[in-house]
PDB file of N, CA and C in Angstrom:
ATOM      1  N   UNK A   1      16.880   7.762 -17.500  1.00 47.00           N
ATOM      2  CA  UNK A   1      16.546   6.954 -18.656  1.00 47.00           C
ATOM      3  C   UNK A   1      15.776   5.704 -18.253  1.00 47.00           C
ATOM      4  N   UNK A   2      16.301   5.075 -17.081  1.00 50.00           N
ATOM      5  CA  UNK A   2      15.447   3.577 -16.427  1.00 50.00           C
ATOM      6  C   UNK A   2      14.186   4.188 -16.142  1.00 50.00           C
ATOM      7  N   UNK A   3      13.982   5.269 -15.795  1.00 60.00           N
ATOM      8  CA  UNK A   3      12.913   5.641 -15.073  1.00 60.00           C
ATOM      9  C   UNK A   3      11.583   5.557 -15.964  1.00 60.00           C
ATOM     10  N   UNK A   4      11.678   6.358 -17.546  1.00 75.00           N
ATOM     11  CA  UNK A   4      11.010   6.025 -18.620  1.00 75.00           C
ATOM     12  C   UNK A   4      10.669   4.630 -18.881  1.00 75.00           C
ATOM     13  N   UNK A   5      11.713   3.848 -18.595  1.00 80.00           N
ATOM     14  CA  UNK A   5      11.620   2.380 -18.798  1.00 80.00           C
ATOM     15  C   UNK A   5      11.091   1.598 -18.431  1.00 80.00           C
ATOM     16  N   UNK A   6      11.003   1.877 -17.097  1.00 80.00           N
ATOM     17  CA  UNK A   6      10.371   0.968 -15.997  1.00 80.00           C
ATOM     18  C   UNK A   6       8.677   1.314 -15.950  1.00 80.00           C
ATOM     19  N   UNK A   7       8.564   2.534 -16.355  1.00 87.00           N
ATOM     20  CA  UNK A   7       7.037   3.061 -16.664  1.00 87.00           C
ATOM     21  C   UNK A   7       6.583   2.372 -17.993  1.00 87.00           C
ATOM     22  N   UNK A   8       6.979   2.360 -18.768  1.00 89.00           N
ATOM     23  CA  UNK A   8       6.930   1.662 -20.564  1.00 89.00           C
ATOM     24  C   UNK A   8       6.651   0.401 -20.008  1.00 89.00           C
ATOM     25  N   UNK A   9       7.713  -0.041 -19.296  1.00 90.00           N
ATOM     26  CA  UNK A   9       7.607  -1.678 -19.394  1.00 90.00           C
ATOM     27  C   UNK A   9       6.446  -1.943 -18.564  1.00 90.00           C
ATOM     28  N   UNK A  10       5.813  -1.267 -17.661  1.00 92.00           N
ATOM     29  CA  UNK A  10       4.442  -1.764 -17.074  1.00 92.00           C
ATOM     30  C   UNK A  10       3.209  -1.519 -17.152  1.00 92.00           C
ATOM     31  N   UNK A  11       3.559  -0.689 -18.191  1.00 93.00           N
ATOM     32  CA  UNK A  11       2.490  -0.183 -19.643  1.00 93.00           C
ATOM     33  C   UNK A  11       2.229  -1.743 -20.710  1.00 93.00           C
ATOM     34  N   UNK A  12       2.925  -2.421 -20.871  1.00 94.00           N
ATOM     35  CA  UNK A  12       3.468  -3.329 -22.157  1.00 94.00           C
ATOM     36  C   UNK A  12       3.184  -4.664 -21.451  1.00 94.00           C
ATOM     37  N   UNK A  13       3.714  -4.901 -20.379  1.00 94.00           N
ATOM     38  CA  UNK A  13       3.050  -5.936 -19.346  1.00 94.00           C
ATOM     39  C   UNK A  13       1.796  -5.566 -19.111  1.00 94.00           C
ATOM     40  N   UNK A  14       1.138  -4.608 -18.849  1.00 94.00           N
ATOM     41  CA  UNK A  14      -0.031  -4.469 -18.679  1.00 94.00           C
ATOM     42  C   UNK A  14      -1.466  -5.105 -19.906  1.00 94.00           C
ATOM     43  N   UNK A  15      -0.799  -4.223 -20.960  1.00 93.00           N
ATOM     44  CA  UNK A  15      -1.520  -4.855 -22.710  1.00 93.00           C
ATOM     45  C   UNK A  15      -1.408  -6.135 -22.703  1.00 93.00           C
ATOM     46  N   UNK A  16      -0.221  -6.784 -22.887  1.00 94.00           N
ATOM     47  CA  UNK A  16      -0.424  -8.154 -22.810  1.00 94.00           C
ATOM     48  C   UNK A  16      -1.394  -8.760 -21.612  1.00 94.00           C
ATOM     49  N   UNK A  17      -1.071  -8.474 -20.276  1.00 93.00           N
ATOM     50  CA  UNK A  17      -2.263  -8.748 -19.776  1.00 93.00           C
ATOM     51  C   UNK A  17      -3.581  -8.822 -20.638  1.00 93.00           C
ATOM     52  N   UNK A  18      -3.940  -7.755 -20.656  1.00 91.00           N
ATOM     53  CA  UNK A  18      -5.320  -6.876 -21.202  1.00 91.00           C
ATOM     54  C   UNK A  18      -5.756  -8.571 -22.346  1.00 91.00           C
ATOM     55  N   UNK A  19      -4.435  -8.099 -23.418  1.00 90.00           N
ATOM     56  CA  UNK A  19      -4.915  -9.086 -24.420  1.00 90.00           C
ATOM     57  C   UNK A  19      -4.870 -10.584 -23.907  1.00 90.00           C
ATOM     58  N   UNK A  20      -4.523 -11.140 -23.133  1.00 92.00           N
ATOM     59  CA  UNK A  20      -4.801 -12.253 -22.327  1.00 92.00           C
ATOM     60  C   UNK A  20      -5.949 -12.617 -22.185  1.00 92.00           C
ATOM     61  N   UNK A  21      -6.045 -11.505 -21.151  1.00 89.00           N
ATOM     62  CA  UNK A  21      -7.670 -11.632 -20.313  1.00 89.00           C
ATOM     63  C   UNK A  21      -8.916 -11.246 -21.752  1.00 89.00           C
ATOM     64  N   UNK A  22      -8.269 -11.056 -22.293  1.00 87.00           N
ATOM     65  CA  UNK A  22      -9.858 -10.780 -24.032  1.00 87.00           C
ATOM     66  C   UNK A  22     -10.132 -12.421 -24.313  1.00 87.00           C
ATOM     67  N   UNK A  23      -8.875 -13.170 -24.314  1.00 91.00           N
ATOM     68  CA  UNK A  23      -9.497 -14.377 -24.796  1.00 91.00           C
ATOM     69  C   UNK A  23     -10.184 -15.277 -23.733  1.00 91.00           C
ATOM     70  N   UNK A  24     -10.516 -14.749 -23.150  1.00 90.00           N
ATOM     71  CA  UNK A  24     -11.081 -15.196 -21.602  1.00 90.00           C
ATOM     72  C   UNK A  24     -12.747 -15.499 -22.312  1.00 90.00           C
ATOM     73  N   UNK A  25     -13.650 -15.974 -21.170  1.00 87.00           N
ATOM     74  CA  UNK A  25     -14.712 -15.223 -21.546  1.00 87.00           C
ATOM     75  C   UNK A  25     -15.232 -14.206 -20.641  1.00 87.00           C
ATOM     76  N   UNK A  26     -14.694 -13.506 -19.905  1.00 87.00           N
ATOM     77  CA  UNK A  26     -14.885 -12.125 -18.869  1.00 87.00           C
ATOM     78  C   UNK A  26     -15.105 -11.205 -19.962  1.00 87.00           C
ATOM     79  N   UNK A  27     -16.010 -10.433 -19.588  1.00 88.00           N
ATOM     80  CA  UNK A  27     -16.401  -9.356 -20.496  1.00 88.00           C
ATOM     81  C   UNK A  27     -15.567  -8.493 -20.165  1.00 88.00           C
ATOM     82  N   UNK A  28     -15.579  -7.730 -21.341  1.00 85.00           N
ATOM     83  CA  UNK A  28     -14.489  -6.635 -21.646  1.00 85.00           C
ATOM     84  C   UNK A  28     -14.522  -5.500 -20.807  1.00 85.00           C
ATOM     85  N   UNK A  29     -15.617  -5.191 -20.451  1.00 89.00           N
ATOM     86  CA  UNK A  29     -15.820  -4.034 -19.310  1.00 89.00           C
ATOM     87  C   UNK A  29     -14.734  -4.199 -18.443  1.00 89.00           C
ATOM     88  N   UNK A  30     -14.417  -5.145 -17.553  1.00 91.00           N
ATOM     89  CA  UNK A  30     -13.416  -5.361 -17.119  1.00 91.00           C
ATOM     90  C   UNK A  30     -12.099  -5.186 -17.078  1.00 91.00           C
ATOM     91  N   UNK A  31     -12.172  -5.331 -18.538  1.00 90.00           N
ATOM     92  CA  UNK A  31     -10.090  -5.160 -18.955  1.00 90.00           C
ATOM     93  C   UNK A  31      -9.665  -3.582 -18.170  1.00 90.00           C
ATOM     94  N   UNK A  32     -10.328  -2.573 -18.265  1.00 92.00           N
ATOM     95  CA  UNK A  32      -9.349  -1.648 -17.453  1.00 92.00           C
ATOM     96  C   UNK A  32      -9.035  -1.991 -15.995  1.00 92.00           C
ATOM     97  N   UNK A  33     -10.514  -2.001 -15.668  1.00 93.00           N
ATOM     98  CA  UNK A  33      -9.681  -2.416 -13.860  1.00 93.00           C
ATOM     99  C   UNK A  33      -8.847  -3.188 -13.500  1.00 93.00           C
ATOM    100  N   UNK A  34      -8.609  -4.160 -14.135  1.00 94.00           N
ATOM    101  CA  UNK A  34      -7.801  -5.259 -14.255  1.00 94.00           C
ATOM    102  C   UNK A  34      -6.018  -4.740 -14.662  1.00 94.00           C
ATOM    103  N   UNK A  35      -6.700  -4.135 -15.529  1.00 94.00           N
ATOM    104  CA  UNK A  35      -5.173  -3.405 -15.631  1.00 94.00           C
ATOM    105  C   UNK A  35      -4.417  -2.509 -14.912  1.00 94.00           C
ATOM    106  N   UNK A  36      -5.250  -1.619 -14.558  1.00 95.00           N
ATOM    107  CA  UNK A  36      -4.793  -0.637 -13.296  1.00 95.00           C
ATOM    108  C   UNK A  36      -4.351  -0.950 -12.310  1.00 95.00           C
ATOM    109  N   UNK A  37      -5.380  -2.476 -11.480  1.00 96.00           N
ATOM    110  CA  UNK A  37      -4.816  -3.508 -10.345  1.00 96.00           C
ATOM    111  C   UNK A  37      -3.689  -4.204 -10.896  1.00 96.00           C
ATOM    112  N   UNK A  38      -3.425  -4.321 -11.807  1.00 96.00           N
ATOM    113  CA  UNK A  38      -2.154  -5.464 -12.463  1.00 96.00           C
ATOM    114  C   UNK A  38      -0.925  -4.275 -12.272  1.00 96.00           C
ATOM    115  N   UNK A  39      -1.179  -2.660 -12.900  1.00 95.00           N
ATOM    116  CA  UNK A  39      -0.342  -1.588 -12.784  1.00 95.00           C
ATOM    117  C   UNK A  39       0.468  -1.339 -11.715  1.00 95.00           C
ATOM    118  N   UNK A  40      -0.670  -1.476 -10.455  1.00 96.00           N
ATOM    119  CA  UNK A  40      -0.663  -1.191  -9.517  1.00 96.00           C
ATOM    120  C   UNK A  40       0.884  -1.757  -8.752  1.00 96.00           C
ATOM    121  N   UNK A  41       0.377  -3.261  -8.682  1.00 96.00           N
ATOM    122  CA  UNK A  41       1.262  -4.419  -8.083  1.00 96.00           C
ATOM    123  C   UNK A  41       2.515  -4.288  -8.897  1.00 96.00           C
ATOM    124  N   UNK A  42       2.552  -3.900 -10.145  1.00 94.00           N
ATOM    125  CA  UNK A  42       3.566  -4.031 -10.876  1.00 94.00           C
ATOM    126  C   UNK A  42       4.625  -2.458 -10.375  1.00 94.00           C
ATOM    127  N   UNK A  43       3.774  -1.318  -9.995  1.00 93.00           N
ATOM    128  CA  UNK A  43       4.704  -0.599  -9.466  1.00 93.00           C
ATOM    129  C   UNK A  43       5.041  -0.934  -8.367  1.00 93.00           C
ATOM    130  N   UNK A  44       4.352  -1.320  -7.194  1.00 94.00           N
ATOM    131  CA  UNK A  44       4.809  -1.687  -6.203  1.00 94.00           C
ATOM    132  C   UNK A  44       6.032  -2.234  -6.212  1.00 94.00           C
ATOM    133  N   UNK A  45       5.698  -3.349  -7.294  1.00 93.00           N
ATOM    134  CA  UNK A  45       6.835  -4.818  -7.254  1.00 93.00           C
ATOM    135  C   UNK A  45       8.272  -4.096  -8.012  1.00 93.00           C
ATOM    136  N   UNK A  46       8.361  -2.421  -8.773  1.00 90.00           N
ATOM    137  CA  UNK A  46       9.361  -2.179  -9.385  1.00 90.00           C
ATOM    138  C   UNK A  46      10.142  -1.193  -8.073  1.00 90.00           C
ATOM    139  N   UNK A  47       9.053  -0.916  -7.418  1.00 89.00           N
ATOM    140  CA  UNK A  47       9.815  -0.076  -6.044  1.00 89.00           C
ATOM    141  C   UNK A  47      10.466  -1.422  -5.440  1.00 89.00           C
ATOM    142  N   UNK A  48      10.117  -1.973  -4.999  1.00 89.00           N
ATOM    143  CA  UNK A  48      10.851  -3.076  -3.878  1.00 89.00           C
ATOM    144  C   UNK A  48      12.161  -4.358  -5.046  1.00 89.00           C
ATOM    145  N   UNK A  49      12.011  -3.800  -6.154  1.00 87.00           N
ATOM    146  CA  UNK A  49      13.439  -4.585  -6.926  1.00 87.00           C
ATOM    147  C   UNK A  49      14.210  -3.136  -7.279  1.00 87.00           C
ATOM    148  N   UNK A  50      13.786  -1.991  -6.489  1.00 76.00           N
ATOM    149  CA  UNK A  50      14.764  -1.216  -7.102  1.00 76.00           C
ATOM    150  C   UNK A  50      15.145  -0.820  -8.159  1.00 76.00           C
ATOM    151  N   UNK A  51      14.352  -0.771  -8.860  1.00 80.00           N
ATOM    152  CA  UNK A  51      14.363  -0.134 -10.441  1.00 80.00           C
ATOM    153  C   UNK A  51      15.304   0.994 -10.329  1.00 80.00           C
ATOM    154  N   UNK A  52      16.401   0.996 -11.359  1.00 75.00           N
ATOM    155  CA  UNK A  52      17.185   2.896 -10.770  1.00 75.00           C
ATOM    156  C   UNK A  52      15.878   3.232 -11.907  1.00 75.00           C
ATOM    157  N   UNK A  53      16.067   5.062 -11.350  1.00 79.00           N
ATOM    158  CA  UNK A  53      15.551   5.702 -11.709  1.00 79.00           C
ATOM    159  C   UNK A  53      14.250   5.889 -11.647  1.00 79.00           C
ATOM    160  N   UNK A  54      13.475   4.830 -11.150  1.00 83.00           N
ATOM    161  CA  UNK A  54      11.695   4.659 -11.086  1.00 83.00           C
ATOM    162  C   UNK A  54      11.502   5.769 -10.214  1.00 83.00           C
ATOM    163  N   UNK A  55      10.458   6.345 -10.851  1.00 87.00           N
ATOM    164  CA  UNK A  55      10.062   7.467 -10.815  1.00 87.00           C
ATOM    165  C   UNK A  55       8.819   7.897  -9.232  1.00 87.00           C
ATOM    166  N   UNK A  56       9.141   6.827  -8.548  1.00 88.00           N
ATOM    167  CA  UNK A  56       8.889   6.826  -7.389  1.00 88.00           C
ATOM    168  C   UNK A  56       9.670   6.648  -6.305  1.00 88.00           C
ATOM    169  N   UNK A  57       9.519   7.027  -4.868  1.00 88.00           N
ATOM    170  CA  UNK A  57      10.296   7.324  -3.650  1.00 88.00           C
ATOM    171  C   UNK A  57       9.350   6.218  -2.638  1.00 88.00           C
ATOM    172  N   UNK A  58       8.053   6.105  -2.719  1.00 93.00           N
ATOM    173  CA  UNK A  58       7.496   5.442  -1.481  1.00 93.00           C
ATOM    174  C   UNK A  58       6.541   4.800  -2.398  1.00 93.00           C
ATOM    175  N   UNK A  59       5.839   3.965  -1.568  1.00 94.00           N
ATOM    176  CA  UNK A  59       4.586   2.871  -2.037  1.00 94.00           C
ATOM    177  C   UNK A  59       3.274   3.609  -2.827  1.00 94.00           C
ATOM    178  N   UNK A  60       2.667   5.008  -1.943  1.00 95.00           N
ATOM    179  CA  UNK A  60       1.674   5.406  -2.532  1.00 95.00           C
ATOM    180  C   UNK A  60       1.894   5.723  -3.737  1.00 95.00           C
ATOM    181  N   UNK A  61       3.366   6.811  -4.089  1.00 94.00           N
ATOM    182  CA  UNK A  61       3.620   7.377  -5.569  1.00 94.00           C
ATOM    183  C   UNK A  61       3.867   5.612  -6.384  1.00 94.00           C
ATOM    184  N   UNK A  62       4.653   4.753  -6.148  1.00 93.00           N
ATOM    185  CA  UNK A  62       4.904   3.661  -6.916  1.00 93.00           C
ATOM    186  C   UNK A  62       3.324   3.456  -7.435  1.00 93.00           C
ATOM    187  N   UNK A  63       2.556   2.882  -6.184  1.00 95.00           N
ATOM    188  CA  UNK A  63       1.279   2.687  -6.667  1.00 95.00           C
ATOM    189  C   UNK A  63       0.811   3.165  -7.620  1.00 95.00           C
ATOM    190  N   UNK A  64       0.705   4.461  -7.378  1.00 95.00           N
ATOM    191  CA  UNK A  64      -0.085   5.329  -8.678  1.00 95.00           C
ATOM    192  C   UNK A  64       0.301   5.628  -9.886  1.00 95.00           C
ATOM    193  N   UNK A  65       1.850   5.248  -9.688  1.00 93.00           N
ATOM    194  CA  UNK A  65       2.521   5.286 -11.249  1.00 93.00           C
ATOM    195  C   UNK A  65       1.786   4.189 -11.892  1.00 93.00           C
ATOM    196  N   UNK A  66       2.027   3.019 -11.135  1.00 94.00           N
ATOM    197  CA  UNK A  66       1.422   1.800 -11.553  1.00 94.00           C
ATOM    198  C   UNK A  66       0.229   1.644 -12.436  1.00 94.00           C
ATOM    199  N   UNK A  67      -0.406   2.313 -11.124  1.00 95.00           N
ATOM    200  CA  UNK A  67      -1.884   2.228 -12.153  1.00 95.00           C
ATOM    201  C   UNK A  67      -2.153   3.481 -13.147  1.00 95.00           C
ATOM    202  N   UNK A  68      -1.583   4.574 -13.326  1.00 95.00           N
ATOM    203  CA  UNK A  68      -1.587   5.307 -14.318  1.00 95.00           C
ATOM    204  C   UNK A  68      -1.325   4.338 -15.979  1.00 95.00           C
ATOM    205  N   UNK A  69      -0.023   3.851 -15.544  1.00 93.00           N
ATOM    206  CA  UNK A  69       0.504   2.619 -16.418  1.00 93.00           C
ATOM    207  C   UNK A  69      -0.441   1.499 -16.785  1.00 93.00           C
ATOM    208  N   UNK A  70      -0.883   1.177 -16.077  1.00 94.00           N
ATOM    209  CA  UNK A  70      -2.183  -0.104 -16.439  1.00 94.00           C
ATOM    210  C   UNK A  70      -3.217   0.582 -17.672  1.00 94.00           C
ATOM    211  N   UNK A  71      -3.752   1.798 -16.417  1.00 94.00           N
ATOM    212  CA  UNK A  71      -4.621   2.799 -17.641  1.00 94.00           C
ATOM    213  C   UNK A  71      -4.182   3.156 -19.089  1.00 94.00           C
ATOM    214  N   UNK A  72      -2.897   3.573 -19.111  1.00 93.00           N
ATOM    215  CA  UNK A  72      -2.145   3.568 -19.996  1.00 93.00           C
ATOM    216  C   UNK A  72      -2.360   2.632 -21.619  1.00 93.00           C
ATOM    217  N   UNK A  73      -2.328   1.377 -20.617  1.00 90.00           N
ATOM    218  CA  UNK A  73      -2.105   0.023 -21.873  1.00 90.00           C
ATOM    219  C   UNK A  73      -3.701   0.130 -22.182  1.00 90.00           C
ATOM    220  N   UNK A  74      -4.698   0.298 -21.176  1.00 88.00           N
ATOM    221  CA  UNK A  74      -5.956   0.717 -22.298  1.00 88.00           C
ATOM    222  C   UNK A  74      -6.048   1.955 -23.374  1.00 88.00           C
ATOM    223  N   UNK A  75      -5.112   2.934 -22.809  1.00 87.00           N
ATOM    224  CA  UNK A  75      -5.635   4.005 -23.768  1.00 87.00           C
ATOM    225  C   UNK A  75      -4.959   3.538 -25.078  1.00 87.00           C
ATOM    226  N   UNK A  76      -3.613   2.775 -25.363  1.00 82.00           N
ATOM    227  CA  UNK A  76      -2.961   2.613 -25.898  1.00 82.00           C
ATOM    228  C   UNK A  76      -3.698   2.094 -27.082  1.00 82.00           C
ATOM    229  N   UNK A  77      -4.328   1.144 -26.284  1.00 74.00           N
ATOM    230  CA  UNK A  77      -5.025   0.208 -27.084  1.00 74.00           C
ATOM    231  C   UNK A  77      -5.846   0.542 -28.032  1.00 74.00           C
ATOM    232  N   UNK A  78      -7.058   1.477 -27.442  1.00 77.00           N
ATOM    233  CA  UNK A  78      -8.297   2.275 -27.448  1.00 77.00           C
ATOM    234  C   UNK A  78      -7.580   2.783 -28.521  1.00 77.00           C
ATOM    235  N   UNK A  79      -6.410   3.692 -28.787  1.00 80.00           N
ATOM    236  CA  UNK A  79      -6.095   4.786 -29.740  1.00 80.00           C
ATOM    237  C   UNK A  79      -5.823   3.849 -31.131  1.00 80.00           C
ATOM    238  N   UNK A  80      -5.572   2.363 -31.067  1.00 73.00           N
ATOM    239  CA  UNK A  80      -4.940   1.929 -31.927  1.00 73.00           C
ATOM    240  C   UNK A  80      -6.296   1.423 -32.716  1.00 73.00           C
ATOM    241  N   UNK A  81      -7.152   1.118 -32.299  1.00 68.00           N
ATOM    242  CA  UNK A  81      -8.580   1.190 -32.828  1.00 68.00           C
ATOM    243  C   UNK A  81      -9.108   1.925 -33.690  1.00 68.00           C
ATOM    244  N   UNK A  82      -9.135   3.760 -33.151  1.00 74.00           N
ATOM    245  CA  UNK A  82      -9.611   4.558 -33.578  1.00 74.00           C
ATOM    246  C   UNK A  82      -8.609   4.953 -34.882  1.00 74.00           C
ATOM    247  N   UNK A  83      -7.573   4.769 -35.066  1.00 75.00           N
ATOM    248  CA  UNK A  83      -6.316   4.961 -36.167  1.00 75.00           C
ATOM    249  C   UNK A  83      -6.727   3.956 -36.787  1.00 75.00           C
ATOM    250  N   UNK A  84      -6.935   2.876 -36.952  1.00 75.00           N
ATOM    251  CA  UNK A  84      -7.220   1.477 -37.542  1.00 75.00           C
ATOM    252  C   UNK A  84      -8.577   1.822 -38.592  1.00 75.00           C
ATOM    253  N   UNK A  85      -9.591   2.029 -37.753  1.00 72.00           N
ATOM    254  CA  UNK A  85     -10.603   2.342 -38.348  1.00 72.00           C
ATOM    255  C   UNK A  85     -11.346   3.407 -39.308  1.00 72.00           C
ATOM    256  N   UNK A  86     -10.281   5.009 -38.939  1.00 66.00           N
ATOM    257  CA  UNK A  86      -9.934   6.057 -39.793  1.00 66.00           C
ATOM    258  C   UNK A  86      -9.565   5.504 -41.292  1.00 66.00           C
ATOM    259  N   UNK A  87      -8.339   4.161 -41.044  1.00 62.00           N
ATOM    260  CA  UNK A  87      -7.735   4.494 -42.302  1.00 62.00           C
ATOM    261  C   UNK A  87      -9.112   3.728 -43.344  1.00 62.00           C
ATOM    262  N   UNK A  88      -9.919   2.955 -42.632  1.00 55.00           N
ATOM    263  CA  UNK A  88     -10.710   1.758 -43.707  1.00 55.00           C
ATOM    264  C   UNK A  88     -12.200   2.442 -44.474  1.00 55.00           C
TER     265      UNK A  88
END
């Protein structure tokens, strides 16, 4: 059950990032990589506090959960757009 959790939650940290860095003036092109590197560190950082259940064993899989998760909070985003704009 943590394991879902700990993936969600660095999905959700990630968006907020994302929406952070929008009020920036860095162009938007940016916001994914940014997120994926933010993903990244954030799995790392859930392997070494021991998350139960995180869905990783070593650094490379943490990593890549990570940044799957970063990617994540863009698609998230991206989808909430395209639903937004359907309904108008």
């Amino acid at each position: 059950m943590f394991g879902f959790a700990g993936v969600a939650s660095i999905t959700a940290i990630c968006y907020l990032i994302a929406e952070c860095v929008k009020t920036m003036t860095l162009d938007n092109k940016f916001i994914p990589p940014i997120c994926g590197a933010m993903g990244g560190v954030l799995g790392i950082l859930a392997l070494r506090l021991a998350i139960p259940e995180f869905p990783a064993t070593d650094y490379i899989s943490a990593l890549a959960v990570g940044i799957v998760s970063g990617f994540a909070a863009t698609g998230v985003h991206e989808a909430g757009h395209v639903f937004s704009e359907n309904k108008t």
